[in-house]
Every structure is written in C-alpha cells, then in structure tokens.
Amino acid sequence: AQSVTQLGSHVSVSEGALVLLRCNYSSSVPPYLFWYVQYPNQGLQLLLKYTTGATLVKGINGFEAEFKKSETSFHLTKPSAHMSDAAEYFCAVSDRYGNKLVFGAGTILRVKS
Amino acid sequence: GAVVSQHPSRVICKSGTSVKIECRSLDFQATTMFWYRQFPKQSLMLMATSNEGSKATYEQGVEKDKFLINHASLTLSTLTVTSAHPEDSSFYICSARPGRASLNIQYFGAGTRLSVL
C-alpha cells in the first residue's frame, strides 16, 4: 500500500522568500512521485515528477523537488516565492504503471507581499 | 498542453435525483480515465478507473451501482451519481491518461462540486 503525508496544511511565506513544502511517502514498491498545483476553480496541473534517474527534479515555474529514498521524502522547493505561486499543492505517489495516484491532503501556500 | 474538460463545474440537486458529470479529453485520446472524490480538507480519493470500451474498476468501498461510470469513447467518460443523497455532496474530479507513451501522467479536469439538498 502507498500513502503520502504532507506536513502543514497551510504555509505562508513572504514574496521573494524560499518556499518549502514537505512531502513524505510510504511505498512497498519503487515509487513514482508527483507534485501537482491547483489554482482556484481549476484542475490539477502537473508541476514535476520523479520516476527514475536523477533525484533532483526540476519542474515548471521554477519549482524543484528532490527524491530522498533514505528519508522517504520528496519536498518541493522554490528559491523565491512569487505572488502567483499562491495555490494549493498536492504531493502524490504511484506505482511504476501509474495506475493509481495516491494523494496527500494538500498544502495551501499563501504568499504575502 | 493536454486539456481535460469537466462539466458541469457545479451542480445542485434534490435528494433522490441522478446527476451526470462529463469528462472530456479535448486534444488527446485517453485510453484510461480516472474519477476522484475530494472531501473538504482531505485528499483526493480514487473512486474508479475506466478504460475505453470496458467496465470500470471500482476501488474498495465505492458502490458501483451508485456511481455509474461509462467510458464509451476515447475522449469521453461520464460519472452518474444515482439517487443522490446529501452524503454524496462532494467535489468530484476526473483525470485522463494518454496512451502508453505517457503511462504515468494524468491530466485533470477542473472538478465538479455536487451539492445534494
């Protein structure tokens, strides 16, 4: 079975500050890991994904995440927050076939001016 | 990029009626579509997986007779909530997966908020 824990349902940062959204996973098989972003009244948009290979993954809008097997983590970071980054972020895990995405509860990111 | 359209975005219905939600992949063919349900402040939970031309596979605890899924074409899947009750009120989200080349990528619709009175 797979599961995802996102630490912090709400994160608030100042514009220009580092963004760090935490995600830990549990998986009995090698995981595929994803970060999705959801803006109000919109669908989930894929930010980035890890499947195999390089553990530091770069995504859209300046976000990146690092897969750390020893820590079972896949934290999302961005060096400098922008107002447009305010949204809800979901971490998800699947098996290699992508048949079933298991989501975390989501983290709402607020960016203060 | 790949676009998934979900309609309606919001629906309010009376208890006992049935509601149909449509999920369309606009610019790609989706061999597989997924239906999720999201309760307030909770994760998206997979309800069922539908493959074009075959019966949907439901997750444990999801009533297949209550949540009817049809995937009649490579671009359209529908979810019908039959005899809806207030406890069915929720946010329903669909996703679509292109063919084998993108086996592990799902593209999501904007969701449908169902309120049953």
CSV table of C-alpha atoms in Angstrom, one decimal:
chain,number,residue,atom,x,y,z
A,1,ALA,CA,0.0,0.0,0.0
A,2,GLN,CA,1.1,3.5,-0.6
A,3,SER,CA,0.4,6.7,1.3
A,4,VAL,CA,1.5,10.3,1.4
A,5,THR,CA,1.8,12.8,4.2
A,6,GLN,CA,2.1,16.5,3.6
A,7,LEU,CA,3.3,18.3,6.6
A,8,GLY,CA,1.5,21.6,7.1
A,9,SER,CA,-2.0,22.2,5.6
A,10,HIS,CA,-1.1,25.9,5.3
A,11,VAL,CA,2.2,27.5,4.6
A,12,SER,CA,2.7,31.3,4.5
A,13,VAL,CA,5.8,32.9,3.0
A,14,SER,CA,6.8,36.4,2.1
A,15,GLU,CA,7.2,37.3,-1.6
A,16,GLY,CA,10.8,36.6,-2.5
A,17,ALA,CA,11.4,34.1,0.3
A,18,LEU,CA,12.1,30.4,0.0
A,19,VAL,CA,9.2,28.1,-0.5
A,20,LEU,CA,9.5,24.7,1.1
A,21,LEU,CA,6.5,22.3,1.0
A,22,ARG,CA,7.1,19.0,2.7
A,23,CYS,CA,6.1,15.5,1.5
A,24,ASN,CA,6.8,12.1,2.9
A,25,TYR,CA,5.7,8.9,1.3
A,26,SER,CA,5.3,5.3,2.1
A,27,SER,CA,5.5,2.7,-0.6
A,28,SER,CA,6.2,-1.0,-0.8
A,29,VAL,CA,7.5,-0.7,-4.4
A,30,PRO,CA,9.8,1.8,-6.0
A,31,PRO,CA,7.6,4.9,-6.1
A,32,TYR,CA,6.9,7.4,-8.8
A,33,LEU,CA,6.3,10.8,-7.2
A,34,PHE,CA,4.5,13.8,-8.3
A,35,TRP,CA,3.7,17.4,-7.3
A,36,TYR,CA,0.5,19.0,-8.6
A,37,VAL,CA,-0.7,22.5,-8.2
A,38,GLN,CA,-4.3,23.6,-8.1
A,39,TYR,CA,-5.4,27.2,-8.6
A,40,PRO,CA,-8.9,28.2,-7.5
A,41,ASN,CA,-11.6,26.8,-9.8
A,42,GLN,CA,-9.1,25.0,-11.9
A,43,GLY,CA,-7.9,21.5,-12.4
A,44,LEU,CA,-4.7,20.0,-11.1
A,45,GLN,CA,-1.6,20.9,-13.1
A,46,LEU,CA,1.5,18.7,-13.0
A,47,LEU,CA,4.5,20.6,-11.6
A,48,LEU,CA,7.1,17.9,-11.8
A,49,LYS,CA,7.5,14.2,-11.4
A,50,TYR,CA,10.2,11.7,-10.3
A,51,THR,CA,10.3,8.3,-11.9
A,52,THR,CA,13.9,7.1,-12.2
A,53,GLY,CA,17.3,8.6,-12.6
A,54,ALA,CA,18.3,11.9,-11.3
A,55,THR,CA,16.9,12.5,-7.8
A,56,LEU,CA,16.7,16.3,-8.2
A,57,VAL,CA,13.8,17.1,-10.5
A,58,LYS,CA,13.1,20.5,-12.0
A,59,GLY,CA,9.6,21.5,-12.9
A,60,ILE,CA,7.7,24.4,-14.2
A,61,ASN,CA,7.5,27.9,-12.7
A,62,GLY,CA,10.9,27.5,-11.0
A,63,PHE,CA,10.0,24.7,-8.7
A,64,GLU,CA,12.1,21.6,-8.0
A,65,ALA,CA,12.0,18.6,-5.7
A,66,GLU,CA,14.5,16.1,-4.5
A,67,PHE,CA,13.8,12.4,-4.0
A,68,LYS,CA,15.5,11.2,-0.9
A,69,LYS,CA,14.9,7.4,-0.5
A,70,SER,CA,16.6,7.2,2.9
A,71,GLU,CA,14.2,9.8,4.2
A,72,THR,CA,11.2,8.7,2.1
A,73,SER,CA,10.8,12.4,1.2
A,74,PHE,CA,10.0,14.4,-1.9
A,75,HIS,CA,10.0,18.0,-0.7
A,76,LEU,CA,9.1,20.8,-3.1
A,77,THR,CA,11.1,24.0,-3.1
A,78,LYS,CA,11.4,27.3,-4.9
A,79,PRO,CA,14.1,29.8,-4.2
A,80,SER,CA,12.0,32.9,-4.4
A,81,ALA,CA,8.2,33.0,-4.0
A,82,HIS,CA,6.0,35.0,-6.3
A,83,MET,CA,2.5,36.2,-5.6
A,84,SER,CA,1.3,34.0,-8.5
A,85,ASP,CA,2.5,30.9,-6.6
A,86,ALA,CA,-0.4,31.2,-4.1
A,87,ALA,CA,-2.3,28.0,-4.7
A,88,GLU,CA,-2.9,24.5,-3.2
A,89,TYR,CA,-0.2,21.9,-3.8
A,90,PHE,CA,-0.6,18.2,-3.8
A,91,CYS,CA,2.1,15.5,-3.5
A,92,ALA,CA,1.2,12.1,-4.9
A,93,VAL,CA,2.7,8.7,-5.3
A,94,SER,CA,2.0,5.9,-7.7
A,95,ASP,CA,3.5,2.6,-8.8
A,96,ARG,CA,5.5,2.5,-12.0
A,97,TYR,CA,2.5,1.8,-14.1
A,98,GLY,CA,0.7,5.0,-13.0
A,99,ASN,CA,-2.4,3.1,-12.4
A,100,LYS,CA,-3.3,4.6,-9.1
A,101,LEU,CA,-2.3,8.0,-7.8
A,102,VAL,CA,-2.4,8.3,-4.0
A,103,PHE,CA,-2.6,12.0,-2.9
A,104,GLY,CA,-1.6,13.8,0.2
A,105,ALA,CA,-4.1,16.1,1.9
A,106,GLY,CA,-2.7,19.2,0.2
A,107,THR,CA,-0.9,22.3,1.3
A,108,ILE,CA,-2.3,25.8,0.8
A,109,LEU,CA,0.5,28.2,0.0
A,110,ARG,CA,0.0,31.8,0.8
A,111,VAL,CA,2.4,34.5,-0.4
A,112,LYS,CA,2.5,37.8,1.4
A,113,SER,CA,3.5,41.0,-0.2
B,1,GLY,CA,-0.7,21.0,-23.3
B,2,ALA,CA,-3.2,18.3,-22.8
B,3,VAL,CA,-6.6,19.7,-21.7
B,4,VAL,CA,-9.4,17.9,-19.9
B,5,SER,CA,-12.8,19.5,-19.7
B,6,GLN,CA,-15.2,18.6,-16.9
B,7,HIS,CA,-18.8,19.6,-17.0
B,8,PRO,CA,-20.7,20.9,-15.1
B,9,SER,CA,-18.4,22.8,-12.7
B,10,ARG,CA,-21.2,23.0,-10.1
B,11,VAL,CA,-24.5,21.2,-9.7
B,12,ILE,CA,-27.2,21.4,-7.0
B,13,CYS,CA,-29.8,18.8,-7.0
B,14,LYS,CA,-32.6,17.4,-4.9
B,15,SER,CA,-32.2,14.2,-2.9
B,16,GLY,CA,-33.2,11.2,-4.9
B,17,THR,CA,-32.4,12.6,-8.3
B,18,SER,CA,-29.5,11.5,-10.5
B,19,VAL,CA,-26.7,13.6,-11.7
B,20,LYS,CA,-24.4,13.1,-14.7
B,21,ILE,CA,-20.9,14.5,-14.8
B,22,GLU,CA,-18.9,14.6,-18.1
B,23,CYS,CA,-15.2,14.4,-18.5
B,24,ARG,CA,-13.7,15.0,-22.0
B,25,SER,CA,-10.1,15.0,-23.2
B,26,LEU,CA,-10.0,17.8,-25.7
B,27,ASP,CA,-6.8,17.3,-27.6
B,28,PHE,CA,-5.7,13.7,-27.0
B,29,GLN,CA,-7.2,10.3,-26.8
B,30,ALA,CA,-7.5,8.9,-23.3
B,31,THR,CA,-7.3,5.2,-23.1
B,32,THR,CA,-7.8,5.4,-19.3
B,33,MET,CA,-9.8,7.9,-17.3
B,34,PHE,CA,-10.0,8.2,-13.5
B,35,TRP,CA,-12.6,9.5,-11.2
B,36,TYR,CA,-11.7,11.0,-7.8
B,37,ARG,CA,-13.7,12.4,-4.9
B,38,GLN,CA,-12.4,15.1,-2.6
B,39,PHE,CA,-13.9,15.8,0.8
B,40,PRO,CA,-13.3,19.2,2.4
B,41,LYS,CA,-9.7,19.5,3.7
B,42,GLN,CA,-9.0,15.9,2.7
B,43,SER,CA,-7.0,14.2,-0.1
B,44,LEU,CA,-8.4,13.2,-3.5
B,45,MET,CA,-9.5,9.7,-3.2
B,46,LEU,CA,-9.6,7.4,-6.3
B,47,MET,CA,-13.1,6.1,-6.9
B,48,ALA,CA,-12.7,4.2,-10.1
B,49,THR,CA,-10.6,3.6,-13.2
B,50,SER,CA,-12.3,3.4,-16.5
B,51,ASN,CA,-10.9,2.0,-19.7
B,52,GLU,CA,-12.5,2.8,-23.0
B,53,GLY,CA,-14.8,0.0,-24.1
B,54,SER,CA,-14.7,-2.0,-20.9
B,55,LYS,CA,-16.2,-1.9,-17.4
B,56,ALA,CA,-14.9,0.4,-14.8
B,57,THR,CA,-12.8,-0.9,-12.0
B,58,TYR,CA,-14.0,0.4,-8.6
B,59,GLU,CA,-12.0,1.0,-5.5
B,60,GLN,CA,-12.9,-0.8,-2.4
B,61,GLY,CA,-15.9,0.7,-0.6
B,62,VAL,CA,-17.2,2.5,-3.7
B,63,GLU,CA,-20.7,1.4,-4.7
B,64,LYS,CA,-20.7,0.7,-8.4
B,65,ASP,CA,-24.4,0.8,-8.6
B,66,LYS,CA,-24.5,4.2,-7.1
B,67,PHE,CA,-21.6,5.7,-9.1
B,68,LEU,CA,-22.1,4.6,-12.7
B,69,ILE,CA,-19.2,5.1,-15.0
B,70,ASN,CA,-19.3,5.0,-18.7
B,71,HIS,CA,-16.3,5.4,-21.0
B,72,ALA,CA,-17.9,5.0,-24.4
B,73,SER,CA,-15.2,6.7,-26.4
B,74,LEU,CA,-11.5,7.6,-26.2
B,75,THR,CA,-12.4,11.2,-25.4
B,76,LEU,CA,-15.4,10.9,-23.1
B,77,SER,CA,-16.2,9.4,-19.7
B,78,THR,CA,-19.2,10.0,-17.6
B,79,LEU,CA,-20.0,9.6,-13.9
B,80,THR,CA,-23.6,9.3,-12.9
B,81,VAL,CA,-24.5,9.7,-9.3
B,82,THR,CA,-27.7,7.8,-9.0
B,83,SER,CA,-30.4,8.6,-6.4
B,84,ALA,CA,-28.1,11.2,-4.8
B,85,HIS,CA,-28.3,11.9,-1.1
B,86,PRO,CA,-26.8,14.7,1.0
B,87,GLU,CA,-23.8,12.4,1.9
B,88,ASP,CA,-22.9,12.3,-1.8
B,89,SER,CA,-22.2,16.0,-1.7
B,90,SER,CA,-18.6,16.4,-2.6
B,91,PHE,CA,-16.0,17.6,-5.1
B,92,TYR,CA,-15.6,15.1,-8.0
B,93,ILE,CA,-12.5,15.3,-10.2
B,94,CYS,CA,-11.7,13.4,-13.3
B,95,SER,CA,-8.4,12.8,-15.0
B,96,ALA,CA,-7.4,11.3,-18.2
B,97,ARG,CA,-4.3,9.4,-19.2
B,98,PRO,CA,-2.9,9.3,-22.8
B,99,GLY,CA,-1.6,6.2,-24.3
B,100,ARG,CA,1.4,4.0,-23.3
B,101,ALA,CA,3.9,6.7,-24.1
B,102,SER,CA,2.7,8.7,-21.1
B,103,LEU,CA,1.8,5.9,-18.9
B,104,ASN,CA,2.3,7.6,-15.7
B,105,ILE,CA,0.9,11.1,-16.4
B,106,GLN,CA,-2.7,12.1,-15.7
B,107,TYR,CA,-4.3,15.3,-16.8
B,108,PHE,CA,-7.0,16.6,-14.6
B,109,GLY,CA,-10.3,18.4,-15.1
B,110,ALA,CA,-11.3,21.4,-13.0
B,111,GLY,CA,-13.7,19.3,-10.9
B,112,THR,CA,-17.5,19.3,-10.2
B,113,ARG,CA,-18.9,20.5,-6.9
B,114,LEU,CA,-22.1,18.5,-6.2
B,115,SER,CA,-24.5,19.7,-3.6
B,116,VAL,CA,-27.4,17.5,-2.8
B,117,LEU,CA,-30.2,19.1,-0.9
